[in-house]
Coordinates of C-alpha atoms in Angstrom, one line a residue:
Chain A
X1 CA 0.1 0.0 0.0
X2 CA 1.3 3.4 -0.9
X3 CA 2.2 5.7 2.0
X4 CA 0.7 9.1 1.8
X5 CA 2.8 11.6 3.6
X6 CA 1.2 13.7 6.2
X7 CA 2.1 17.1 4.9
X8 CA -0.5 16.5 2.0
X9 CA -3.2 17.0 4.6
X10 CA -4.2 20.2 6.1
X11 CA -6.4 21.0 8.9
X12 CA -9.3 23.2 7.8
X13 CA -11.2 23.1 11.2
X14 CA -15.0 23.4 11.3
X15 CA -15.3 27.1 11.7
X16 CA -17.5 28.7 9.1
X17 CA -19.5 25.5 8.5
X18 CA -22.7 25.8 10.4
X19 CA -23.8 22.2 10.4
X20 CA -26.6 22.9 12.9
X21 CA -28.1 25.5 10.8
X22 CA -31.6 24.9 9.6
X23 CA -31.6 26.0 6.1
X24 CA -35.4 25.7 5.1
X25 CA -38.1 27.1 7.3
X26 CA -39.6 24.4 9.2
X27 CA -42.9 23.1 7.8
X28 CA -45.8 22.1 9.7
X29 CA -47.8 19.0 8.4
X30 CA -50.6 21.2 6.9
X31 CA -48.1 23.6 5.2
X32 CA -46.4 20.7 3.6
X33 CA -49.8 19.3 2.5
X34 CA -51.0 22.6 1.1
X35 CA -47.7 23.0 -0.8
X36 CA -48.1 19.6 -2.4
X37 CA -51.7 20.2 -3.2
X38 CA -51.0 23.3 -4.9
X39 CA -48.6 21.7 -7.2
X40 CA -51.3 19.3 -8.3
X41 CA -52.6 21.1 -11.5
X42 CA -55.7 18.9 -11.9
X43 CA -56.8 19.5 -8.3
X44 CA -56.1 23.3 -8.5
X45 CA -58.3 23.2 -11.7
X46 CA -61.0 21.5 -9.6
X47 CA -60.6 24.3 -7.0
X48 CA -61.1 27.0 -9.6
X49 CA -64.1 25.2 -11.0
X50 CA -65.6 24.8 -7.8
X51 CA -65.1 28.4 -6.8
X52 CA -66.8 29.4 -10.1
X53 CA -69.7 27.1 -9.5
X54 CA -70.3 28.4 -6.0
X55 CA -70.0 31.9 -7.2
X56 CA -72.7 31.4 -9.9
X57 CA -74.8 29.4 -7.5
X58 CA -74.8 32.5 -5.1
X59 CA -75.1 35.2 -7.7
X60 CA -76.5 33.4 -10.8
X61 CA -80.0 33.6 -10.1
X62 CA -79.9 37.4 -9.6
X63 CA -78.1 38.0 -13.0
X64 CA -81.3 37.7 -15.0
X65 CA -84.6 39.4 -14.7
X66 CA -86.3 36.0 -14.7
X67 CA -87.8 34.2 -11.8
X68 CA -86.8 30.4 -11.7
X69 CA -90.4 29.3 -11.0
X70 CA -92.3 31.6 -13.2
X71 CA -93.9 30.1 -16.3
X72 CA -94.0 32.0 -19.5
X73 CA -96.1 30.2 -22.0
X74 CA -95.4 32.5 -24.8
X75 CA -91.7 31.5 -24.8
X76 CA -91.5 27.8 -24.3
X77 CA -88.5 25.7 -25.6
X78 CA -86.6 28.8 -26.9
X79 CA -83.0 28.0 -27.8
X80 CA -80.2 29.7 -26.1
X81 CA -80.1 33.4 -27.2
X82 CA -78.9 36.7 -25.8
X83 CA -82.4 37.0 -24.0
X84 CA -82.4 33.5 -22.5
X85 CA -78.8 32.6 -22.2
X86 CA -79.4 28.9 -21.6
X87 CA -82.8 28.8 -23.4
X88 CA -86.1 28.1 -21.9
X89 CA -87.9 24.8 -20.9
X90 CA -91.2 23.3 -21.8
X91 CA -93.0 25.9 -19.5
X92 CA -91.0 28.9 -20.5
X93 CA -88.8 29.1 -17.6
X94 CA -85.4 30.4 -17.9
X95 CA -82.9 27.6 -17.9
X96 CA -80.0 29.9 -16.9
X97 CA -81.8 30.9 -13.7
X98 CA -82.9 27.5 -13.0
X99 CA -79.6 26.0 -13.5
X100 CA -78.1 28.2 -10.7
X101 CA -81.2 27.8 -8.5
X102 CA -80.5 24.1 -9.0
X103 CA -76.9 24.4 -8.2
X104 CA -77.9 25.7 -4.8
X105 CA -80.0 22.7 -4.1
X106 CA -77.6 20.2 -5.5
X107 CA -74.7 21.7 -3.7
X108 CA -76.5 22.1 -0.4
X109 CA -77.6 18.4 -0.6
X110 CA -74.0 17.4 -1.1
X111 CA -72.4 19.7 1.6
X112 CA -75.2 18.9 4.2
X113 CA -75.0 15.0 3.6
X114 CA -71.1 15.4 4.0
X115 CA -71.5 17.3 7.2
X116 CA -74.0 15.1 8.7
X117 CA -72.0 12.0 7.9
X118 CA -69.0 13.7 9.4
X119 CA -70.7 14.5 12.7
X120 CA -72.2 11.1 13.3
X121 CA -69.2 9.2 11.9
X122 CA -66.7 11.0 14.0
X123 CA -68.6 10.7 17.2
X124 CA -69.4 7.1 16.6
X125 CA -66.0 6.0 15.3
X126 CA -64.1 8.1 17.8
X127 CA -65.9 6.8 20.9
X128 CA -65.9 3.3 19.6
X129 CA -62.2 3.3 18.9
X130 CA -61.3 5.2 22.1
X131 CA -63.3 3.2 24.6
X132 CA -62.5 -0.2 23.0
X133 CA -63.6 -3.4 24.5
X134 CA -67.2 -4.1 24.8
X135 CA -68.4 -0.7 23.7
X136 CA -66.3 -1.0 20.5
X137 CA -67.5 -4.4 19.9
X138 CA -71.2 -3.4 20.2
X139 CA -70.8 -0.2 18.3
X140 CA -69.0 -1.7 15.4
X141 CA -71.4 -4.7 15.2
X142 CA -74.1 -2.3 14.8
X143 CA -72.4 -0.5 12.0
X144 CA -71.7 -3.8 10.3
X145 CA -75.2 -4.8 10.4
X146 CA -76.4 -1.5 9.0
X147 CA -73.5 -1.6 6.5
X148 CA -75.3 -4.7 4.9
X149 CA -78.3 -2.5 4.1
X150 CA -78.1 -1.6 0.4
X151 CA -77.8 2.1 0.3
X152 CA -79.7 3.0 -2.7
X153 CA -82.6 0.6 -2.0
X154 CA -83.0 2.1 1.4
X155 CA -83.0 5.6 0.0
X156 CA -85.6 4.7 -2.4
X157 CA -87.8 3.0 0.2
X158 CA -87.6 6.1 2.4
X159 CA -88.4 8.4 -0.5
X160 CA -91.5 6.5 -1.4
X161 CA -92.8 6.3 2.0
X162 CA -91.8 9.6 3.8
X163 CA -92.5 11.7 0.7
X164 CA -90.3 13.7 -1.6
X165 CA -88.6 16.5 0.2
X166 CA -85.1 17.9 0.7
X167 CA -85.2 16.7 4.3
X168 CA -86.2 13.1 3.6
X169 CA -83.6 13.0 0.9
X170 CA -80.8 13.9 3.1
X171 CA -82.1 11.8 6.0
X172 CA -82.3 8.9 3.6
X173 CA -78.6 9.5 2.3
X174 CA -77.2 9.8 5.9
X175 CA -78.8 6.9 7.5
X176 CA -76.2 4.6 6.2
X177 CA -73.7 7.1 4.9
X178 CA -71.9 7.8 8.2
X179 CA -70.7 4.1 8.5
X180 CA -67.8 4.6 6.2
X181 CA -66.6 7.7 8.0
X182 CA -67.0 6.0 11.4
X183 CA -64.9 3.1 10.2
X184 CA -62.1 5.3 9.1
X185 CA -62.0 7.4 12.3
X186 CA -62.1 4.4 14.4
X187 CA -59.2 2.9 12.6
X188 CA -57.2 6.1 13.0
X189 CA -58.1 6.5 16.6
X190 CA -57.1 2.9 17.5
X191 CA -53.7 3.5 16.0
X192 CA -53.2 6.8 17.6
X193 CA -54.7 6.4 21.1
X194 CA -51.8 4.4 22.6
X195 CA -49.1 7.0 21.4
X196 CA -47.1 8.6 24.1
X197 CA -48.5 11.9 23.7
X198 CA -52.0 10.7 24.4
X199 CA -50.8 9.0 27.4
X200 CA -49.1 12.1 28.7
X201 CA -52.3 14.1 28.2
X202 CA -54.1 11.5 30.1
X203 CA -51.7 11.4 32.8
X204 CA -52.3 15.2 33.2
X205 CA -56.0 14.4 33.8
X206 CA -57.5 15.2 30.3
X207 CA -60.8 13.6 29.7
X208 CA -62.3 11.9 26.8
X209 CA -63.6 15.1 25.1
X210 CA -60.3 16.9 25.5
X211 CA -58.2 14.0 24.2
X212 CA -60.6 13.5 21.3
X213 CA -61.0 17.1 20.4
X214 CA -57.5 18.2 21.0
X215 CA -55.3 15.3 20.0
X216 CA -57.1 12.5 18.2
X217 CA -59.5 14.2 15.8
X218 CA -57.1 16.9 14.6
X219 CA -54.6 14.2 13.7
X220 CA -57.3 12.1 11.9
X221 CA -58.4 15.2 9.8
X222 CA -56.5 14.0 6.6
X223 CA -58.5 10.9 5.8
X224 CA -61.7 12.6 7.2
X225 CA -61.3 15.5 4.7
X226 CA -60.7 13.1 1.8
X227 CA -63.8 11.1 2.8
X228 CA -65.9 14.2 3.1
X229 CA -64.9 15.6 -0.4
X230 CA -65.9 12.3 -2.0
X231 CA -69.2 12.2 -0.1
X232 CA -70.3 15.4 -1.8
X233 CA -70.3 14.1 -5.3
X234 CA -71.9 10.8 -4.2
X235 CA -74.8 12.7 -2.8
X236 CA -75.1 14.9 -5.9
X237 CA -75.1 11.8 -7.8
X238 CA -77.9 10.0 -5.7
X239 CA -80.0 13.1 -6.0
X240 CA -79.9 13.0 -9.9
X241 CA -80.4 9.3 -9.8
X242 CA -83.6 9.7 -7.5
X243 CA -84.9 12.5 -9.7
X244 CA -84.6 10.2 -12.7
X245 CA -86.7 7.6 -11.0
X246 CA -89.4 10.2 -10.4
X247 CA -88.4 10.3 -6.6
X248 CA -86.7 13.8 -6.6
X249 CA -87.9 17.2 -5.5
X250 CA -91.2 18.3 -6.7
X251 CA -91.6 21.2 -9.1
X252 CA -91.3 24.2 -9.3
X253 CA -88.2 23.4 -7.4
X254 CA -85.3 22.9 -9.5
X255 CA -82.4 20.7 -8.9
X256 CA -80.0 19.5 -11.6
X257 CA -81.3 16.0 -11.3
X258 CA -85.0 17.1 -11.9
X259 CA -84.0 19.3 -14.8
X260 CA -81.9 16.6 -16.4
X261 CA -84.7 14.1 -16.3
X262 CA -87.2 16.5 -17.5
X263 CA -84.9 17.4 -20.4
X264 CA -84.3 13.7 -21.4
X265 CA -87.4 13.1 -23.4
X266 CA -86.8 16.4 -25.2
X267 CA -83.2 15.6 -26.2
X268 CA -83.9 15.1 -30.0
X269 CA -85.6 18.7 -30.3
X270 CA -84.4 20.7 -27.5
X271 CA -81.0 19.4 -26.5
X272 CA -79.9 22.4 -24.2
X273 CA -82.6 21.5 -21.7
X274 CA -80.5 18.4 -21.0
X275 CA -77.1 19.8 -21.9
X276 CA -76.9 22.5 -19.2
X277 CA -78.0 20.6 -16.1
X278 CA -76.1 17.4 -17.2
X279 CA -72.8 19.4 -17.9
X280 CA -72.8 21.0 -14.6
X281 CA -73.7 17.8 -12.7
X282 CA -70.6 16.3 -14.5
X283 CA -68.4 19.4 -13.8
X284 CA -69.3 19.4 -10.1
X285 CA -68.8 15.7 -9.7
X286 CA -65.4 16.2 -11.6
X287 CA -64.4 19.0 -9.5
X288 CA -65.0 17.2 -6.0
X289 CA -63.4 14.0 -7.4
X290 CA -60.1 15.6 -8.5
X291 CA -60.0 17.7 -5.3
X292 CA -60.5 14.6 -3.3
X293 CA -57.8 12.7 -5.2
X294 CA -55.5 15.6 -4.9
X295 CA -56.0 15.9 -1.2
X296 CA -55.4 12.1 -0.7
X297 CA -52.1 12.4 -2.7
X298 CA -51.1 15.5 -0.8
X299 CA -51.8 13.8 2.6
X300 CA -50.0 10.4 1.7
X301 CA -46.5 10.8 3.2
X302 CA -45.3 8.0 0.9
X303 CA -45.8 10.1 -2.2
X304 CA -43.6 12.8 -0.7
X305 CA -40.5 13.5 -2.8
Chain B
X1 CA -62.3 -19.8 7.9
X2 CA -65.2 -21.8 8.7
X3 CA -65.6 -19.7 12.0
X4 CA -65.3 -16.6 10.0
X5 CA -67.9 -17.7 7.4
X6 CA -70.3 -18.7 10.3
X7 CA -69.9 -15.2 11.8
X8 CA -70.4 -13.5 8.5
X9 CA -73.6 -15.6 7.8
X10 CA -74.9 -14.6 11.1
X11 CA -74.4 -11.0 10.4
X12 CA -75.9 -11.4 7.0
X13 CA -79.0 -13.0 8.5
X14 CA -79.4 -10.2 11.0
X15 CA -78.9 -7.5 8.4
X16 CA -81.6 -9.2 6.2
X17 CA -84.0 -9.5 9.2
X18 CA -83.4 -5.7 9.7
X19 CA -84.1 -5.0 6.1
X20 CA -87.3 -7.1 6.0
X21 CA -88.5 -5.6 9.2
X22 CA -87.6 -2.1 8.1
X23 CA -89.5 -2.6 4.7
X24 CA -92.5 -4.1 6.3
X25 CA -93.1 -1.4 8.7
X26 CA -92.1 1.5 6.3
X27 CA -94.6 0.2 4.0
X28 CA -97.2 0.2 6.7
X29 CA -96.4 3.9 7.2
X30 CA -96.9 4.7 3.6
X31 CA -99.7 7.0 2.9
X32 CA -103.0 5.3 1.6
X33 CA -103.6 1.6 1.2
X34 CA -102.6 -0.4 -1.5
X35 CA -106.1 -0.1 -3.3
X36 CA -106.1 3.7 -3.3
X37 CA -106.6 4.8 -6.8
X38 CA -108.5 7.3 -8.7
X39 CA -111.4 5.0 -9.0
X40 CA -113.2 4.5 -5.6
X41 CA -113.8 0.9 -5.1
X42 CA -117.1 -0.3 -3.9
X43 CA -116.8 -1.0 -0.1
X44 CA -117.7 -4.7 -0.4
X45 CA -114.9 -5.3 -2.9
X46 CA -112.5 -3.4 -0.8
X47 CA -113.5 -5.5 2.2
X48 CA -113.1 -8.7 0.3
X49 CA -109.7 -7.6 -1.0
X50 CA -108.5 -6.8 2.5
X51 CA -109.9 -10.2 3.6
X52 CA -108.1 -11.9 0.8
X53 CA -104.8 -10.4 1.6
X54 CA -105.0 -10.6 5.2
X55 CA -105.1 -6.8 5.8
X56 CA -107.6 -7.2 8.7
X57 CA -105.2 -9.1 10.8
X58 CA -103.6 -7.2 13.5
X59 CA -100.0 -6.1 12.6
X60 CA -98.0 -8.6 14.5
X61 CA -99.8 -11.4 12.6
X62 CA -99.2 -9.7 9.3
X63 CA -95.6 -9.2 10.2
X64 CA -95.3 -12.8 11.4
X65 CA -96.8 -14.1 8.1
X66 CA -94.5 -11.9 6.1
X67 CA -91.4 -13.1 7.8
X68 CA -92.6 -16.8 7.4
X69 CA -93.3 -16.2 3.7
X70 CA -89.9 -14.6 3.1
X71 CA -88.3 -17.3 4.7
X72 CA -89.9 -19.6 2.2
X73 CA -88.9 -17.5 -0.7
X74 CA -92.3 -16.1 -1.3
X75 CA -92.3 -12.4 -1.8
X76 CA -96.0 -11.9 -1.9
X77 CA -98.6 -10.8 -4.3
X78 CA -98.7 -7.6 -6.5
X79 CA -101.6 -5.3 -5.7
X80 CA -101.7 -3.7 -9.0
X81 CA -101.5 -6.7 -11.2
X82 CA -104.0 -8.9 -9.7
X83 CA -102.9 -12.1 -11.3
X84 CA -99.1 -11.9 -10.8
X85 CA -96.9 -12.3 -7.8
X86 CA -93.7 -10.7 -7.1
X87 CA -92.2 -14.2 -7.6
X88 CA -93.5 -14.2 -11.2
X89 CA -92.0 -10.8 -11.7
X90 CA -88.7 -12.0 -10.4
X91 CA -88.6 -15.2 -12.4
X92 CA -89.6 -13.3 -15.6
X93 CA -87.3 -10.2 -15.2
X94 CA -84.4 -11.3 -13.2
X95 CA -82.9 -13.6 -16.1
X96 CA -82.8 -10.5 -18.4
X97 CA -81.3 -8.3 -15.7
X98 CA -78.8 -10.9 -14.9
X99 CA -77.8 -11.3 -18.5
X100 CA -77.5 -7.5 -18.9
X101 CA -75.6 -7.2 -15.5
X102 CA -73.1 -10.0 -16.4
X103 CA -72.4 -8.5 -19.9
X104 CA -71.8 -5.2 -18.1
X105 CA -69.5 -6.6 -15.5
X106 CA -67.5 -8.3 -18.2
X107 CA -67.1 -5.2 -20.2
X108 CA -66.3 -3.1 -17.1
X109 CA -63.7 -5.6 -15.9
X110 CA -62.0 -6.1 -19.3
X111 CA -61.8 -2.4 -20.3
X112 CA -61.2 -1.2 -16.9
X113 CA -58.3 -3.5 -16.3
X114 CA -56.8 -2.9 -19.8
X115 CA -57.1 1.0 -19.2
X116 CA -55.6 0.7 -15.8
X117 CA -52.7 -1.4 -16.7
X118 CA -51.8 0.7 -19.8
X119 CA -52.1 3.8 -17.6
X120 CA -49.7 2.4 -15.0
X121 CA -47.2 1.0 -17.5
X122 CA -47.2 4.5 -19.3
X123 CA -47.2 6.4 -16.1
X124 CA -47.3 10.2 -16.9
X125 CA -47.2 9.7 -20.5
X126 CA -49.9 10.4 -23.0
X127 CA -51.4 7.0 -22.7
X128 CA -51.8 7.5 -19.0
X129 CA -53.5 10.8 -19.5
X130 CA -55.8 9.4 -22.1
X131 CA -56.9 6.6 -19.9
X132 CA -57.5 8.7 -17.0
X133 CA -59.5 11.3 -18.9
X134 CA -61.7 8.5 -20.0
X135 CA -62.0 7.2 -16.4
X136 CA -62.9 10.7 -15.0
X137 CA -65.4 11.1 -17.6
X138 CA -67.0 7.7 -16.7
X139 CA -67.2 8.6 -13.1
X140 CA -68.4 12.1 -13.5
X141 CA -71.3 11.5 -16.0
X142 CA -74.4 10.0 -14.2
X143 CA -75.4 6.6 -15.8
X144 CA -78.8 8.0 -17.2
X145 CA -77.2 10.8 -19.1
X146 CA -74.5 8.5 -20.3
X147 CA -77.2 6.1 -21.6
X148 CA -79.2 8.9 -23.4
X149 CA -76.3 10.3 -25.0
X150 CA -75.1 6.9 -26.3
X151 CA -78.5 6.2 -27.5
X152 CA -79.0 9.5 -29.1
X153 CA -75.6 9.2 -31.1
X154 CA -75.4 5.5 -32.0
X155 CA -79.0 4.7 -32.4
X156 CA -80.8 7.9 -33.4
X157 CA -78.2 9.9 -35.2
X158 CA -76.0 7.5 -36.8
X159 CA -78.4 4.4 -36.7
X160 CA -75.7 2.0 -36.1
X161 CA -77.4 0.1 -33.3
X162 CA -81.0 -0.6 -32.3
X163 CA -82.7 2.3 -30.2
X164 CA -84.2 0.1 -27.6
X165 CA -85.7 -3.2 -26.7
X166 CA -84.0 -6.5 -25.8
X167 CA -84.1 -9.0 -28.9
X168 CA -80.8 -9.8 -30.3
X169 CA -77.1 -9.4 -29.4
X170 CA -77.0 -6.0 -31.2
X171 CA -79.7 -4.8 -28.7
X172 CA -77.5 -5.5 -25.7
X173 CA -74.5 -3.6 -26.8
X174 CA -75.6 0.0 -25.9
X175 CA -77.3 -0.9 -22.6
X176 CA -74.3 -2.9 -21.4
X177 CA -71.9 -0.1 -22.3
X178 CA -73.9 2.5 -20.5
X179 CA -74.2 0.3 -17.5
X180 CA -70.5 -0.5 -17.6
X181 CA -69.2 3.0 -17.9
X182 CA -68.8 4.1 -14.3
X183 CA -67.7 0.8 -12.8
X184 CA -65.2 0.7 -15.7
X185 CA -63.9 3.9 -14.7
X186 CA -63.7 3.0 -11.1
X187 CA -61.8 -0.3 -12.0
X188 CA -59.5 1.7 -14.3
X189 CA -58.5 4.1 -11.4
X190 CA -58.2 1.2 -8.9
X191 CA -56.0 -0.8 -11.3
X192 CA -53.7 2.0 -12.1
X193 CA -52.9 3.1 -8.5
X194 CA -52.5 -0.5 -7.3
X195 CA -50.3 -1.4 -10.4
X196 CA -48.1 1.7 -9.7
X197 CA -47.8 0.6 -6.0
X198 CA -46.8 -3.0 -7.1
X199 CA -44.3 -1.8 -9.8
X200 CA -42.4 0.2 -7.2
X201 CA -41.7 -2.9 -5.3
X202 CA -38.3 -4.4 -5.0
X203 CA -39.3 -7.8 -6.4
X204 CA -40.2 -6.1 -9.6
X205 CA -36.8 -4.6 -9.7
X206 CA -35.3 -8.1 -9.1
X207 CA -37.4 -9.4 -12.0
X208 CA -36.1 -6.6 -14.2
X209 CA -32.4 -7.2 -13.2
X210 CA -32.8 -10.9 -14.0
X211 CA -33.5 -9.6 -17.6
X212 CA -37.1 -10.7 -17.7
X213 CA -39.0 -8.8 -20.4
X214 CA -41.6 -6.1 -19.7
X215 CA -44.4 -8.3 -20.8
X216 CA -43.4 -11.3 -18.4
X217 CA -42.8 -8.9 -15.6
X218 CA -46.3 -7.4 -16.0
X219 CA -48.2 -10.4 -16.6
X220 CA -46.4 -12.9 -14.3
X221 CA -45.4 -10.7 -11.4
X222 CA -47.3 -7.3 -11.4
X223 CA -50.9 -8.0 -12.4
X224 CA -51.3 -10.8 -9.9
X225 CA -50.7 -8.6 -6.8
X226 CA -52.4 -5.5 -8.5
X227 CA -55.6 -7.4 -9.0
X228 CA -56.4 -7.8 -5.3
X229 CA -58.1 -4.4 -4.8
X230 CA -60.1 -5.0 -7.8
X231 CA -61.3 -8.2 -6.4
X232 CA -62.4 -6.5 -3.3
X233 CA -64.3 -4.0 -5.4
X234 CA -66.5 -6.7 -7.0
X235 CA -69.1 -6.4 -4.0
X236 CA -69.7 -2.8 -4.4
X237 CA -69.6 -3.4 -8.2
X238 CA -72.5 -5.8 -8.1
X239 CA -74.5 -3.2 -6.0
X240 CA -73.7 -0.6 -8.5
X241 CA -74.7 -2.7 -11.4
X242 CA -78.1 -3.7 -9.8
X243 CA -79.0 -0.1 -9.0
X244 CA -77.7 1.1 -12.3
X245 CA -79.9 -1.4 -14.1
X246 CA -83.0 0.5 -12.8
X247 CA -82.3 3.4 -15.1
X248 CA -80.7 1.6 -17.9
X249 CA -83.4 -0.8 -18.4
X250 CA -85.9 2.0 -18.2
X251 CA -84.2 4.0 -20.9
X252 CA -83.7 1.1 -23.2
X253 CA -87.1 -0.4 -22.5
X254 CA -85.5 -3.7 -21.4
X255 CA -88.1 -5.9 -19.6
X256 CA -85.9 -6.7 -16.6
X257 CA -86.5 -6.8 -12.9
X258 CA -85.1 -3.2 -12.7
X259 CA -87.7 -1.6 -14.9
X260 CA -90.4 -3.7 -13.1
X261 CA -89.1 -2.1 -9.9
X262 CA -89.2 1.4 -11.3
X263 CA -92.7 0.9 -12.6
X264 CA -93.7 -0.4 -9.3
X265 CA -92.3 2.8 -7.6
X266 CA -94.3 5.1 -9.9
X267 CA -97.4 3.1 -9.4
X268 CA -96.8 2.9 -5.6
X269 CA -97.2 -0.9 -5.8
X270 CA -96.1 -1.3 -2.3
X271 CA -95.9 -5.1 -2.2
X272 CA -93.8 -5.3 -5.3
X273 CA -91.4 -2.6 -3.9
X274 CA -91.1 -4.4 -0.7
X275 CA -90.7 -7.8 -2.4
X276 CA -88.1 -6.7 -5.0
X277 CA -86.1 -4.7 -2.3
X278 CA -85.9 -7.8 -0.1
X279 CA -84.9 -9.9 -3.1
X280 CA -82.4 -7.5 -4.2
X281 CA -81.0 -7.3 -0.8
X282 CA -80.5 -11.1 -0.5
X283 CA -78.6 -11.1 -3.8
X284 CA -76.4 -8.2 -2.8
X285 CA -75.5 -9.6 0.6
X286 CA -74.8 -13.1 -0.7
X287 CA -72.5 -11.6 -3.5
X288 CA -70.7 -9.5 -1.1
X289 CA -70.1 -12.5 1.3
X290 CA -68.8 -14.5 -1.7
X291 CA -66.6 -11.8 -2.7
X292 CA -65.1 -11.6 0.7
X293 CA -64.6 -15.2 1.0
X294 CA -63.0 -15.3 -2.4
X295 CA -60.7 -12.5 -1.3
X296 CA -59.5 -14.5 1.7
X297 CA -58.8 -17.5 -0.6
X298 CA -56.9 -15.6 -3.1
X299 CA -54.7 -13.5 -0.9
X300 CA -52.6 -15.8 1.3
X301 CA -51.4 -12.9 3.3
X302 CA -55.0 -12.3 4.8
X303 CA -55.3 -14.2 7.9
X304 CA -59.0 -14.0 8.5
X305 CA -59.7 -13.7 12.4
X306 CA -60.3 -17.0 14.0
X307 CA -58.7 -19.2 11.5
X308 CA -55.0 -19.2 12.6
X309 CA -53.6 -22.0 10.6
X310 CA -55.7 -21.9 7.7
X311 CA -58.2 -24.3 9.1

């Protein structure tokens, strides 16, 4: 082996090298998520789309001089023009106004269903996972049994029996809708509740509500958010489906589902009556789906680069 | 395994009991009695009808009767079609619905898997984007709109395929496609993400470094593992196909159970709604159970609780 003489080496010392310095500002979990979410072009497009839809849902009905429920029998089935931007339907009602009136209802159904699922699911799953033992066993078996009940059949049954109103529809959707959420929350709580910081909090005398509200739920927020974003399009979808079966809201109320199913038979001659509501159903479902996907990707630590 | 199946069977029976009971009491809550119609029936006839269908009995007797009959696979009479029972409707319509559903499931599986696998193999290339655009479209467009649009273009505008009815193979193409669209999209997305996950594994790298061709790696090593999530999706898939068939059969005028069900909804034919709901629930619960058992058999990594040594 060749000898290397010592004078070829030189001591540089470690001054000037600040190895302990934190180069980048430290990122909290949610900051990291939002950075990665914003890099996802499709998801951002979904956000833009959603903002536009909400904007029009709020202001759209005021942009025209027409009332969404007022018939105008002199102007039925008019094609889109400068007077009626999206045309008129078989009773002469302005499709533009009705579309945005319908957007309010469809979005409200989606958001309300998601919120109710969230509330029940988090409470049920949280308590079940945290308490464990017999309570958990009982609560989860109840959920298992309810989970076996076919969702749409139950919704149809309730709509037939309780009458067609917004309230019934949301009730019908949430009766089994919360189960998915509660399972996710339970799984998360189970894996989190034995961590040291929860034990520390318990040692300091924190009760169930505080541990749940302060430690467990915030740490479960990721999967919860994803599930909620994906509940909204499912609910909008269900509403459209029910309307097609004739179990939707009753006129003159407008929802995208009822408008689309009214427009179906007229497709050959008055295609705009189907085109507008159908397009907006698809756009909304699309927006929520890509946002949900984007959130899931952003929250998944395995995808971090 | 045996223990697991028994436990699942017990849940299934409890779920079913719950469904039957809920259906029974909900239908009693429904406004009007089964003979309410525009034409007022003479009181004698109504009394005779009530007597005939046992509507004069106290509710618990009716309830007990109903449970017994369901247990014997008898779903009761139809109040609107005096001469037909729900069993008649099922034996008449279900084979058609089954054929439609099976065809749709095959299409959804075949196209969905192909799209998903292509998307994963060409990750972030145009093939991937193309496949995912198709998938997103399939998910975002409600089935009844998809069906009408297909019908409008392929049948009415271009006259390539029959508009409606259920006579020959040509008649089955459009409805099966419309029914398959959204499950296909789900399967494509599912396959893509699970393929991507599998392809990132070390054993795939090993296979590559052994010099195996891309085709062999995909078919022999990747697809097998990537298929598991798709298998577990088969349960929800059958639910989606059943409910989807309500609207598809309606639009294409197919005489299946789904369109009978929709007709009974608009007729408010309560006994048929009740019977068909229970029938569908049984079908669904059984198919979900079968899928779960199959899943446990296919994936050796899953140790179902209770069966420790694969008993």
